[in-house]
Amino acid sequence: MAAGWRSAELLDIPVRPVKGQILRLRGDVSSLLTRTVRGLSHGVSVYLVPRASGELVVGATVEERGADTTVTAGAVRELLSAALDLVPGASELELHEASAGVAARDTRQCAAAGRAPGEADVWVATGHYRNGILSRP
Ligand SMILES: Cc1cc2nc3c(=O)[nH]c(=O)nc-3n(C[C@H](O)[C@H](O)[C@H](O)COP(=O)(O)OP(=O)(O)OC[C@H]3O[C@@H](n4cnc5c(N)ncnc54)[C@H](O)[C@@H]3O)c2cc1C
């Protein structure tokens, strides 16, 4: 069972949806950044990830808005403002994409991975929250 936040609809596990918005900028990224930068600007935490493809990923908001995937003007402004404070040269990049996703957060603050409670033949992997890709191995 690896249905993300929807796993909670199928099994009795305390996983809930948490909204996140993220931006992708495009252009001569390698002349600005060659490694990931994380920082704070006016209390907003942001990370910038240069990709070999020429994209700069700017993330991410954390919003307790359930499974909503609306891209909002406020989040785009917040992320851009913080990103440009950290790397002013990014203002010349193209704003290629703004998107919203939903991460699964386990209320026990750890991933739900292992045999499903009360289900002898069901294994579950969800609740990885913001580290689902990082924790995959
Ligand atoms: C904005 C944002 C930024 C993030 N950044 C990072 C990052 O930098 N690094 C990192 O490690 N993680 C990051 N994450 C977290 C990461 O995306 C998730 O932890 C990861 O996607 C979880 O993978 P998953 O396969 O468990 O669930 P999901 O990716 O949610 O996949 C679940 C799948 O199950 C399907 N499904 C649901 N219900 C059913 C059903 N009933 N039947 C069949 N299929 C079903 C869904 O359609 C979906 O395809 C980010 C998340 C967000 C929202």
Short mmCIF file of N, CA and C and ligand atoms in Angstrom, two decimals:
data_model
loop_
_atom_site.label_atom_id
_atom_site.label_comp_id
_atom_site.label_asym_id
_atom_site.label_seq_id
_atom_site.Cartn_x
_atom_site.Cartn_y
_atom_site.Cartn_z
N MET A 1 0.85 -1.17 0.00
CA MET A 1 0.00 0.00 0.00
C MET A 1 0.90 1.24 0.00
N ALA A 2 0.90 1.94 -1.13
CA ALA A 2 1.75 3.13 -1.24
C ALA A 2 0.96 4.22 -1.96
N ALA A 3 -0.17 4.55 -1.39
CA ALA A 3 -1.10 5.47 -2.05
C ALA A 3 -0.97 6.90 -1.53
N GLY A 4 0.23 7.23 -1.02
CA GLY A 4 0.43 8.59 -0.54
C GLY A 4 -0.55 8.92 0.58
N TRP A 5 -1.01 10.16 0.61
CA TRP A 5 -1.92 10.57 1.69
C TRP A 5 -3.23 9.82 1.62
N ARG A 6 -3.59 9.30 0.45
CA ARG A 6 -4.86 8.58 0.31
C ARG A 6 -4.82 7.21 0.98
N SER A 7 -3.63 6.79 1.42
CA SER A 7 -3.53 5.50 2.13
C SER A 7 -4.44 5.50 3.35
N ALA A 8 -4.65 6.69 3.93
CA ALA A 8 -5.49 6.78 5.13
C ALA A 8 -6.96 6.49 4.82
N GLU A 9 -7.32 6.58 3.53
CA GLU A 9 -8.70 6.25 3.16
C GLU A 9 -8.89 4.74 3.07
N LEU A 10 -7.76 4.03 2.97
CA LEU A 10 -7.83 2.59 2.71
C LEU A 10 -7.41 1.75 3.91
N LEU A 11 -6.60 2.36 4.78
CA LEU A 11 -6.11 1.64 5.96
C LEU A 11 -6.23 2.56 7.17
N ASP A 12 -6.25 1.96 8.34
CA ASP A 12 -6.36 2.76 9.56
C ASP A 12 -4.97 3.24 9.98
N ILE A 13 -4.45 4.24 9.26
CA ILE A 13 -3.15 4.81 9.63
C ILE A 13 -3.29 6.34 9.67
N PRO A 14 -2.57 7.00 10.61
CA PRO A 14 -2.78 8.44 10.86
C PRO A 14 -1.98 9.33 9.90
N VAL A 15 -2.29 9.24 8.62
CA VAL A 15 -1.59 10.04 7.62
C VAL A 15 -2.54 11.12 7.11
N ARG A 16 -1.99 12.34 6.98
CA ARG A 16 -2.85 13.42 6.47
C ARG A 16 -2.14 14.16 5.33
N PRO A 17 -2.92 14.82 4.46
CA PRO A 17 -2.31 15.55 3.34
C PRO A 17 -1.79 16.91 3.77
N VAL A 18 -0.60 17.27 3.28
CA VAL A 18 -0.03 18.60 3.52
C VAL A 18 0.38 19.19 2.17
N LYS A 19 -0.17 20.36 1.89
CA LYS A 19 0.06 21.01 0.59
C LYS A 19 1.45 21.65 0.52
N GLY A 20 2.07 21.57 -0.67
CA GLY A 20 3.34 22.27 -0.90
C GLY A 20 3.36 22.87 -2.29
N GLN A 21 3.85 24.09 -2.40
CA GLN A 21 3.98 24.72 -3.72
C GLN A 21 5.46 24.90 -4.04
N ILE A 22 5.76 24.85 -5.32
CA ILE A 22 7.15 24.83 -5.77
C ILE A 22 7.24 25.54 -7.12
N LEU A 23 8.39 26.18 -7.39
CA LEU A 23 8.58 26.90 -8.65
C LEU A 23 9.73 26.30 -9.44
N ARG A 24 9.67 26.45 -10.75
CA ARG A 24 10.80 26.10 -11.61
C ARG A 24 11.13 27.30 -12.48
N LEU A 25 12.38 27.74 -12.38
CA LEU A 25 12.89 28.84 -13.20
C LEU A 25 13.82 28.24 -14.25
N ARG A 26 13.98 28.95 -15.33
CA ARG A 26 14.83 28.41 -16.41
C ARG A 26 15.73 29.48 -16.98
N GLY A 27 16.94 29.08 -17.42
CA GLY A 27 17.86 30.04 -18.03
C GLY A 27 19.29 29.61 -17.78
N ASP A 28 20.17 30.61 -17.68
CA ASP A 28 21.59 30.31 -17.49
C ASP A 28 21.85 30.09 -16.00
N VAL A 29 21.33 28.97 -15.51
CA VAL A 29 21.37 28.69 -14.07
C VAL A 29 22.79 28.40 -13.60
N SER A 30 23.59 27.72 -14.43
CA SER A 30 24.93 27.30 -13.98
C SER A 30 25.84 28.49 -13.70
N SER A 31 25.54 29.65 -14.29
CA SER A 31 26.38 30.82 -13.99
C SER A 31 26.00 31.45 -12.64
N LEU A 32 24.85 31.04 -12.10
CA LEU A 32 24.39 31.58 -10.81
C LEU A 32 24.71 30.66 -9.64
N LEU A 33 24.42 29.37 -9.84
CA LEU A 33 24.55 28.40 -8.75
C LEU A 33 25.05 27.08 -9.29
N THR A 34 25.92 26.44 -8.52
CA THR A 34 26.35 25.10 -8.91
C THR A 34 25.98 24.07 -7.84
N ARG A 35 25.41 24.53 -6.75
CA ARG A 35 25.00 23.59 -5.72
C ARG A 35 23.74 24.11 -5.03
N THR A 36 23.12 23.25 -4.26
CA THR A 36 21.88 23.62 -3.56
C THR A 36 22.16 24.67 -2.49
N VAL A 37 21.27 25.64 -2.42
CA VAL A 37 21.37 26.68 -1.40
C VAL A 37 20.09 26.67 -0.58
N ARG A 38 20.25 26.70 0.73
CA ARG A 38 19.08 26.82 1.61
C ARG A 38 19.24 28.09 2.43
N GLY A 39 18.16 28.77 2.70
CA GLY A 39 18.28 29.97 3.51
C GLY A 39 16.95 30.45 4.02
N LEU A 40 17.05 31.53 4.80
CA LEU A 40 15.86 32.16 5.37
C LEU A 40 15.83 33.61 4.91
N SER A 41 14.66 34.08 4.52
CA SER A 41 14.52 35.49 4.20
C SER A 41 13.23 36.00 4.83
N HIS A 42 13.36 36.93 5.75
CA HIS A 42 12.19 37.46 6.47
C HIS A 42 11.34 36.31 7.05
N GLY A 43 12.02 35.32 7.58
CA GLY A 43 11.32 34.21 8.23
C GLY A 43 10.82 33.14 7.28
N VAL A 44 11.01 33.34 5.98
CA VAL A 44 10.56 32.34 5.01
C VAL A 44 11.75 31.44 4.65
N SER A 45 11.56 30.14 4.87
CA SER A 45 12.60 29.17 4.55
C SER A 45 12.46 28.75 3.09
N VAL A 46 13.58 28.77 2.38
CA VAL A 46 13.52 28.44 0.95
C VAL A 46 14.77 27.66 0.57
N TYR A 47 14.63 26.80 -0.44
CA TYR A 47 15.81 26.16 -1.00
C TYR A 47 15.82 26.33 -2.51
N LEU A 48 17.04 26.41 -3.07
CA LEU A 48 17.20 26.57 -4.51
C LEU A 48 18.09 25.44 -5.01
N VAL A 49 17.57 24.68 -5.95
CA VAL A 49 18.30 23.52 -6.45
C VAL A 49 18.58 23.69 -7.94
N PRO A 50 19.87 23.90 -8.33
CA PRO A 50 20.18 23.98 -9.76
C PRO A 50 20.19 22.58 -10.37
N ARG A 51 19.55 22.45 -11.50
CA ARG A 51 19.52 21.16 -12.20
C ARG A 51 20.39 21.24 -13.45
N ALA A 52 20.96 20.11 -13.83
CA ALA A 52 21.80 20.06 -15.03
C ALA A 52 21.01 20.46 -16.28
N SER A 53 19.71 20.30 -16.24
CA SER A 53 18.86 20.63 -17.39
C SER A 53 18.72 22.14 -17.60
N GLY A 54 19.27 22.95 -16.68
CA GLY A 54 19.13 24.40 -16.80
C GLY A 54 17.98 24.96 -16.01
N GLU A 55 17.38 24.12 -15.17
CA GLU A 55 16.29 24.59 -14.31
C GLU A 55 16.81 24.93 -12.92
N LEU A 56 16.14 25.87 -12.30
CA LEU A 56 16.39 26.16 -10.90
C LEU A 56 15.08 25.90 -10.15
N VAL A 57 15.10 24.91 -9.27
CA VAL A 57 13.90 24.56 -8.51
C VAL A 57 13.90 25.39 -7.22
N VAL A 58 12.79 26.04 -6.95
CA VAL A 58 12.65 26.87 -5.76
C VAL A 58 11.51 26.32 -4.93
N GLY A 59 11.83 25.85 -3.74
CA GLY A 59 10.76 25.27 -2.92
C GLY A 59 10.92 25.62 -1.47
N ALA A 60 10.08 25.21 -0.81
CA ALA A 60 8.69 24.84 -1.08
C ALA A 60 7.87 25.36 0.09
N THR A 61 6.63 25.69 -0.18
CA THR A 61 5.77 26.08 0.94
C THR A 61 5.31 24.83 1.68
N VAL A 62 4.89 25.01 2.90
CA VAL A 62 4.27 23.94 3.69
C VAL A 62 2.95 24.51 4.20
N GLU A 63 1.84 23.94 3.74
CA GLU A 63 0.55 24.54 4.04
C GLU A 63 -0.44 23.49 4.53
N GLU A 64 -1.03 23.77 5.66
CA GLU A 64 -2.04 22.85 6.20
C GLU A 64 -3.38 23.17 5.53
N ARG A 65 -3.48 22.81 4.27
CA ARG A 65 -4.70 23.06 3.51
C ARG A 65 -5.23 21.78 2.88
N GLY A 66 -4.94 20.67 3.55
CA GLY A 66 -5.44 19.40 3.06
C GLY A 66 -4.90 19.09 1.68
N ALA A 67 -5.75 18.51 0.84
CA ALA A 67 -5.30 18.03 -0.47
C ALA A 67 -5.51 19.07 -1.57
N ASP A 68 -5.65 20.32 -1.20
CA ASP A 68 -5.81 21.39 -2.18
C ASP A 68 -4.55 21.51 -3.05
N THR A 69 -4.72 21.64 -4.36
CA THR A 69 -3.55 21.80 -5.23
C THR A 69 -3.64 23.08 -6.07
N THR A 70 -4.30 24.09 -5.51
CA THR A 70 -4.35 25.38 -6.19
C THR A 70 -3.00 26.09 -6.06
N VAL A 71 -2.53 26.63 -7.18
CA VAL A 71 -1.31 27.46 -7.13
C VAL A 71 -1.77 28.89 -6.79
N THR A 72 -1.20 29.46 -5.73
CA THR A 72 -1.68 30.77 -5.29
C THR A 72 -0.64 31.88 -5.54
N ALA A 73 -1.17 33.07 -5.77
CA ALA A 73 -0.31 34.24 -6.00
C ALA A 73 0.58 34.49 -4.79
N GLY A 74 0.02 34.30 -3.60
CA GLY A 74 0.78 34.58 -2.38
C GLY A 74 1.99 33.66 -2.23
N ALA A 75 1.79 32.38 -2.56
CA ALA A 75 2.91 31.44 -2.44
C ALA A 75 3.98 31.73 -3.48
N VAL A 76 3.56 32.07 -4.70
CA VAL A 76 4.53 32.38 -5.75
C VAL A 76 5.34 33.61 -5.31
N ARG A 77 4.65 34.61 -4.79
CA ARG A 77 5.36 35.83 -4.35
C ARG A 77 6.32 35.50 -3.21
N GLU A 78 5.85 34.73 -2.24
CA GLU A 78 6.68 34.40 -1.09
C GLU A 78 7.95 33.65 -1.50
N LEU A 79 7.80 32.65 -2.36
CA LEU A 79 8.95 31.85 -2.78
C LEU A 79 9.91 32.69 -3.63
N LEU A 80 9.34 33.47 -4.57
CA LEU A 80 10.20 34.29 -5.44
C LEU A 80 10.95 35.34 -4.63
N SER A 81 10.24 35.98 -3.73
CA SER A 81 10.84 37.04 -2.93
C SER A 81 12.02 36.49 -2.12
N ALA A 82 11.80 35.36 -1.47
CA ALA A 82 12.87 34.77 -0.66
C ALA A 82 14.03 34.31 -1.56
N ALA A 83 13.69 33.70 -2.70
CA ALA A 83 14.74 33.20 -3.60
C ALA A 83 15.59 34.35 -4.14
N LEU A 84 14.94 35.45 -4.50
CA LEU A 84 15.68 36.57 -5.08
C LEU A 84 16.48 37.33 -4.02
N ASP A 85 16.02 37.28 -2.78
CA ASP A 85 16.83 37.86 -1.70
C ASP A 85 18.15 37.08 -1.56
N LEU A 86 18.05 35.74 -1.71
CA LEU A 86 19.25 34.91 -1.54
C LEU A 86 20.15 34.96 -2.77
N VAL A 87 19.52 34.95 -3.95
CA VAL A 87 20.30 34.93 -5.21
C VAL A 87 19.69 35.99 -6.15
N PRO A 88 20.07 37.25 -5.99
CA PRO A 88 19.44 38.32 -6.77
C PRO A 88 19.52 38.10 -8.28
N GLY A 89 20.59 37.47 -8.76
CA GLY A 89 20.74 37.25 -10.20
C GLY A 89 19.65 36.37 -10.79
N ALA A 90 18.93 35.65 -9.96
CA ALA A 90 17.86 34.78 -10.46
C ALA A 90 16.69 35.56 -11.03
N SER A 91 16.69 36.88 -10.80
CA SER A 91 15.57 37.69 -11.30
C SER A 91 15.51 37.70 -12.83
N GLU A 92 16.61 37.36 -13.49
CA GLU A 92 16.62 37.35 -14.96
C GLU A 92 16.16 36.02 -15.54
N LEU A 93 15.93 35.04 -14.68
CA LEU A 93 15.51 33.72 -15.19
C LEU A 93 14.03 33.74 -15.57
N GLU A 94 13.67 32.82 -16.44
CA GLU A 94 12.26 32.68 -16.85
C GLU A 94 11.49 31.94 -15.75
N LEU A 95 10.33 32.44 -15.41
CA LEU A 95 9.45 31.68 -14.49
C LEU A 95 8.73 30.64 -15.34
N HIS A 96 9.23 29.42 -15.25
CA HIS A 96 8.77 28.37 -16.17
C HIS A 96 7.52 27.67 -15.66
N GLU A 97 7.48 27.42 -14.35
CA GLU A 97 6.35 26.64 -13.82
C GLU A 97 6.14 26.92 -12.35
N ALA A 98 4.89 26.97 -11.96
CA ALA A 98 4.53 27.00 -10.54
C ALA A 98 3.55 25.85 -10.33
N SER A 99 3.81 25.02 -9.34
CA SER A 99 2.92 23.87 -9.16
C SER A 99 2.69 23.60 -7.67
N ALA A 100 1.66 22.82 -7.43
CA ALA A 100 1.33 22.46 -6.04
C ALA A 100 1.20 20.95 -5.96
N GLY A 101 1.70 20.38 -4.88
CA GLY A 101 1.59 18.94 -4.67
C GLY A 101 1.11 18.67 -3.26
N VAL A 102 0.93 17.39 -2.97
CA VAL A 102 0.43 17.01 -1.64
C VAL A 102 1.32 15.91 -1.08
N ALA A 103 1.92 16.19 0.05
CA ALA A 103 2.75 15.19 0.73
C ALA A 103 1.92 14.52 1.82
N ALA A 104 2.28 13.29 2.13
CA ALA A 104 1.59 12.56 3.19
C ALA A 104 2.37 12.68 4.48
N ARG A 105 1.73 13.20 5.51
CA ARG A 105 2.43 13.34 6.80
C ARG A 105 1.79 12.45 7.85
N ASP A 106 2.62 11.66 8.46
CA ASP A 106 2.13 10.79 9.53
C ASP A 106 2.14 11.59 10.83
N THR A 107 1.05 11.58 11.54
CA THR A 107 0.97 12.40 12.76
C THR A 107 1.93 11.91 13.85
N ARG A 108 2.49 10.70 13.67
CA ARG A 108 3.47 10.21 14.65
C ARG A 108 4.87 10.71 14.32
N GLN A 109 4.99 11.58 13.29
CA GLN A 109 6.27 12.20 12.89
C GLN A 109 7.29 11.22 12.37
N CYS A 110 6.84 10.10 11.84
CA CYS A 110 7.77 9.19 11.19
C CYS A 110 7.01 8.51 10.06
N ALA A 111 7.75 7.94 9.13
CA ALA A 111 7.06 7.29 8.03
C ALA A 111 6.34 6.04 8.51
N ALA A 112 5.22 5.73 7.86
CA ALA A 112 4.51 4.49 8.15
C ALA A 112 5.03 3.46 7.16
N ALA A 113 5.97 2.66 7.60
CA ALA A 113 6.57 1.68 6.70
C ALA A 113 6.68 0.35 7.42
N GLY A 114 6.08 -0.68 6.84
CA GLY A 114 6.12 -2.00 7.46
C GLY A 114 4.78 -2.69 7.30
N ARG A 115 4.57 -3.70 8.10
CA ARG A 115 3.31 -4.43 8.02
C ARG A 115 2.16 -3.54 8.48
N ALA A 116 1.09 -3.54 7.72
CA ALA A 116 -0.05 -2.69 8.07
C ALA A 116 -0.72 -3.20 9.34
N PRO A 117 -1.16 -2.29 10.22
CA PRO A 117 -1.79 -2.72 11.46
C PRO A 117 -3.04 -3.57 11.20
N GLY A 118 -3.04 -4.75 11.78
CA GLY A 118 -4.22 -5.62 11.67
C GLY A 118 -4.40 -6.28 10.31
N GLU A 119 -3.40 -6.16 9.43
CA GLU A 119 -3.52 -6.73 8.08
C GLU A 119 -2.28 -7.59 7.82
N ALA A 120 -2.38 -8.88 8.06
CA ALA A 120 -1.22 -9.75 8.01
C ALA A 120 -0.52 -9.73 6.64
N ASP A 121 -1.27 -9.58 5.58
CA ASP A 121 -0.68 -9.70 4.24
C ASP A 121 -0.50 -8.37 3.53
N VAL A 122 -0.59 -7.28 4.27
CA VAL A 122 -0.47 -5.96 3.63
C VAL A 122 0.74 -5.22 4.21
N TRP A 123 1.59 -4.72 3.30
CA TRP A 123 2.72 -3.89 3.72
C TRP A 123 2.45 -2.47 3.27
N VAL A 124 2.87 -1.55 4.08
CA VAL A 124 2.55 -0.16 3.80
C VAL A 124 3.82 0.69 3.73
N ALA A 125 3.82 1.69 2.85
CA ALA A 125 4.94 2.65 2.77
C ALA A 125 4.35 4.00 2.41
N THR A 126 4.18 4.83 3.40
CA THR A 126 3.65 6.17 3.16
C THR A 126 4.07 7.07 4.33
N GLY A 127 3.59 8.30 4.33
CA GLY A 127 3.88 9.20 5.44
C GLY A 127 5.29 9.74 5.42
N HIS A 128 5.94 9.75 4.26
CA HIS A 128 7.33 10.22 4.20
C HIS A 128 7.43 11.74 4.19
N TYR A 129 6.28 12.38 4.12
CA TYR A 129 6.21 13.84 4.22
C TYR A 129 7.12 14.50 3.20
N ARG A 130 8.08 15.34 3.63
CA ARG A 130 8.90 16.09 2.67
C ARG A 130 10.15 15.33 2.24
N ASN A 131 10.29 14.09 2.70
CA ASN A 131 11.52 13.35 2.40
C ASN A 131 11.23 12.03 1.70
N GLY A 132 10.18 12.01 0.91
CA GLY A 132 9.81 10.75 0.26
C GLY A 132 10.81 10.28 -0.76
N ILE A 133 11.42 11.21 -1.47
CA ILE A 133 12.40 10.82 -2.47
C ILE A 133 13.73 10.52 -1.78
N LEU A 134 14.10 11.38 -0.84
CA LEU A 134 15.35 11.19 -0.11
C LEU A 134 15.38 9.87 0.62
N SER A 135 14.27 9.47 1.20
CA SER A 135 14.29 8.28 2.06
C SER A 135 14.00 7.00 1.29
N ARG A 136 13.81 7.12 -0.03
CA ARG A 136 13.44 5.95 -0.81
C ARG A 136 14.41 4.77 -0.69
N PRO A 137 15.74 5.01 -0.73
CA PRO A 137 16.62 3.83 -0.62
C PRO A 137 16.45 3.11 0.70
C1 LIG B 1 6.06 20.68 -3.03
C2 LIG B 1 6.73 19.41 -2.59
C3 LIG B 1 8.13 19.31 -2.61
C4 LIG B 1 8.76 18.14 -2.22
N1 LIG B 1 10.11 18.07 -2.27
C5 LIG B 1 10.74 16.94 -1.91
C6 LIG B 1 12.17 16.86 -1.96
O1 LIG B 1 12.85 17.79 -2.36
N2 LIG B 1 12.75 15.70 -1.56
C7 LIG B 1 12.02 14.63 -1.11
O2 LIG B 1 12.61 13.63 -0.75
N3 LIG B 1 10.67 14.69 -1.07
C8 LIG B 1 10.02 15.81 -1.45
N4 LIG B 1 8.67 15.88 -1.37
C9 LIG B 1 7.93 14.73 -0.83
C10 LIG B 1 7.73 13.64 -1.85
O3 LIG B 1 7.18 14.19 -3.04
C11 LIG B 1 6.77 12.63 -1.27
O4 LIG B 1 7.20 12.23 0.01
C12 LIG B 1 6.73 11.42 -2.18
O5 LIG B 1 6.18 11.78 -3.41
C13 LIG B 1 5.89 10.33 -1.55
O6 LIG B 1 5.87 9.25 -2.47
P1 LIG B 1 4.76 8.18 -2.37
O7 LIG B 1 4.98 7.24 -3.52
O8 LIG B 1 4.69 7.63 -0.98
O9 LIG B 1 3.36 8.98 -2.57
P2 LIG B 1 2.85 9.80 -3.84
O10 LIG B 1 3.96 10.37 -4.63
O11 LIG B 1 1.79 10.71 -3.29
O12 LIG B 1 2.19 8.69 -4.75
C14 LIG B 1 1.00 8.02 -4.36
C15 LIG B 1 0.39 7.42 -5.63
O13 LIG B 1 -0.71 6.58 -5.26
C16 LIG B 1 -1.77 6.84 -6.16
N5 LIG B 1 -3.04 6.47 -5.49
C17 LIG B 1 -3.70 7.13 -4.51
N6 LIG B 1 -4.82 6.45 -4.15
C18 LIG B 1 -4.85 5.33 -4.93
C19 LIG B 1 -5.77 4.23 -5.03
N7 LIG B 1 -6.85 4.12 -4.25
N8 LIG B 1 -5.49 3.28 -5.93
C20 LIG B 1 -4.37 3.34 -6.73
N9 LIG B 1 -3.47 4.36 -6.66
C21 LIG B 1 -3.71 5.35 -5.77
C22 LIG B 1 -1.66 8.33 -6.47
O14 LIG B 1 -2.31 8.63 -7.67
C23 LIG B 1 -0.15 8.48 -6.58
O15 LIG B 1 0.30 8.20 -7.88
C24 LIG B 1 7.99 17.02 -1.77
C25 LIG B 1 6.59 17.12 -1.75
C26 LIG B 1 5.96 18.29 -2.15
C27 LIG B 1 4.45 18.37 -2.12
#
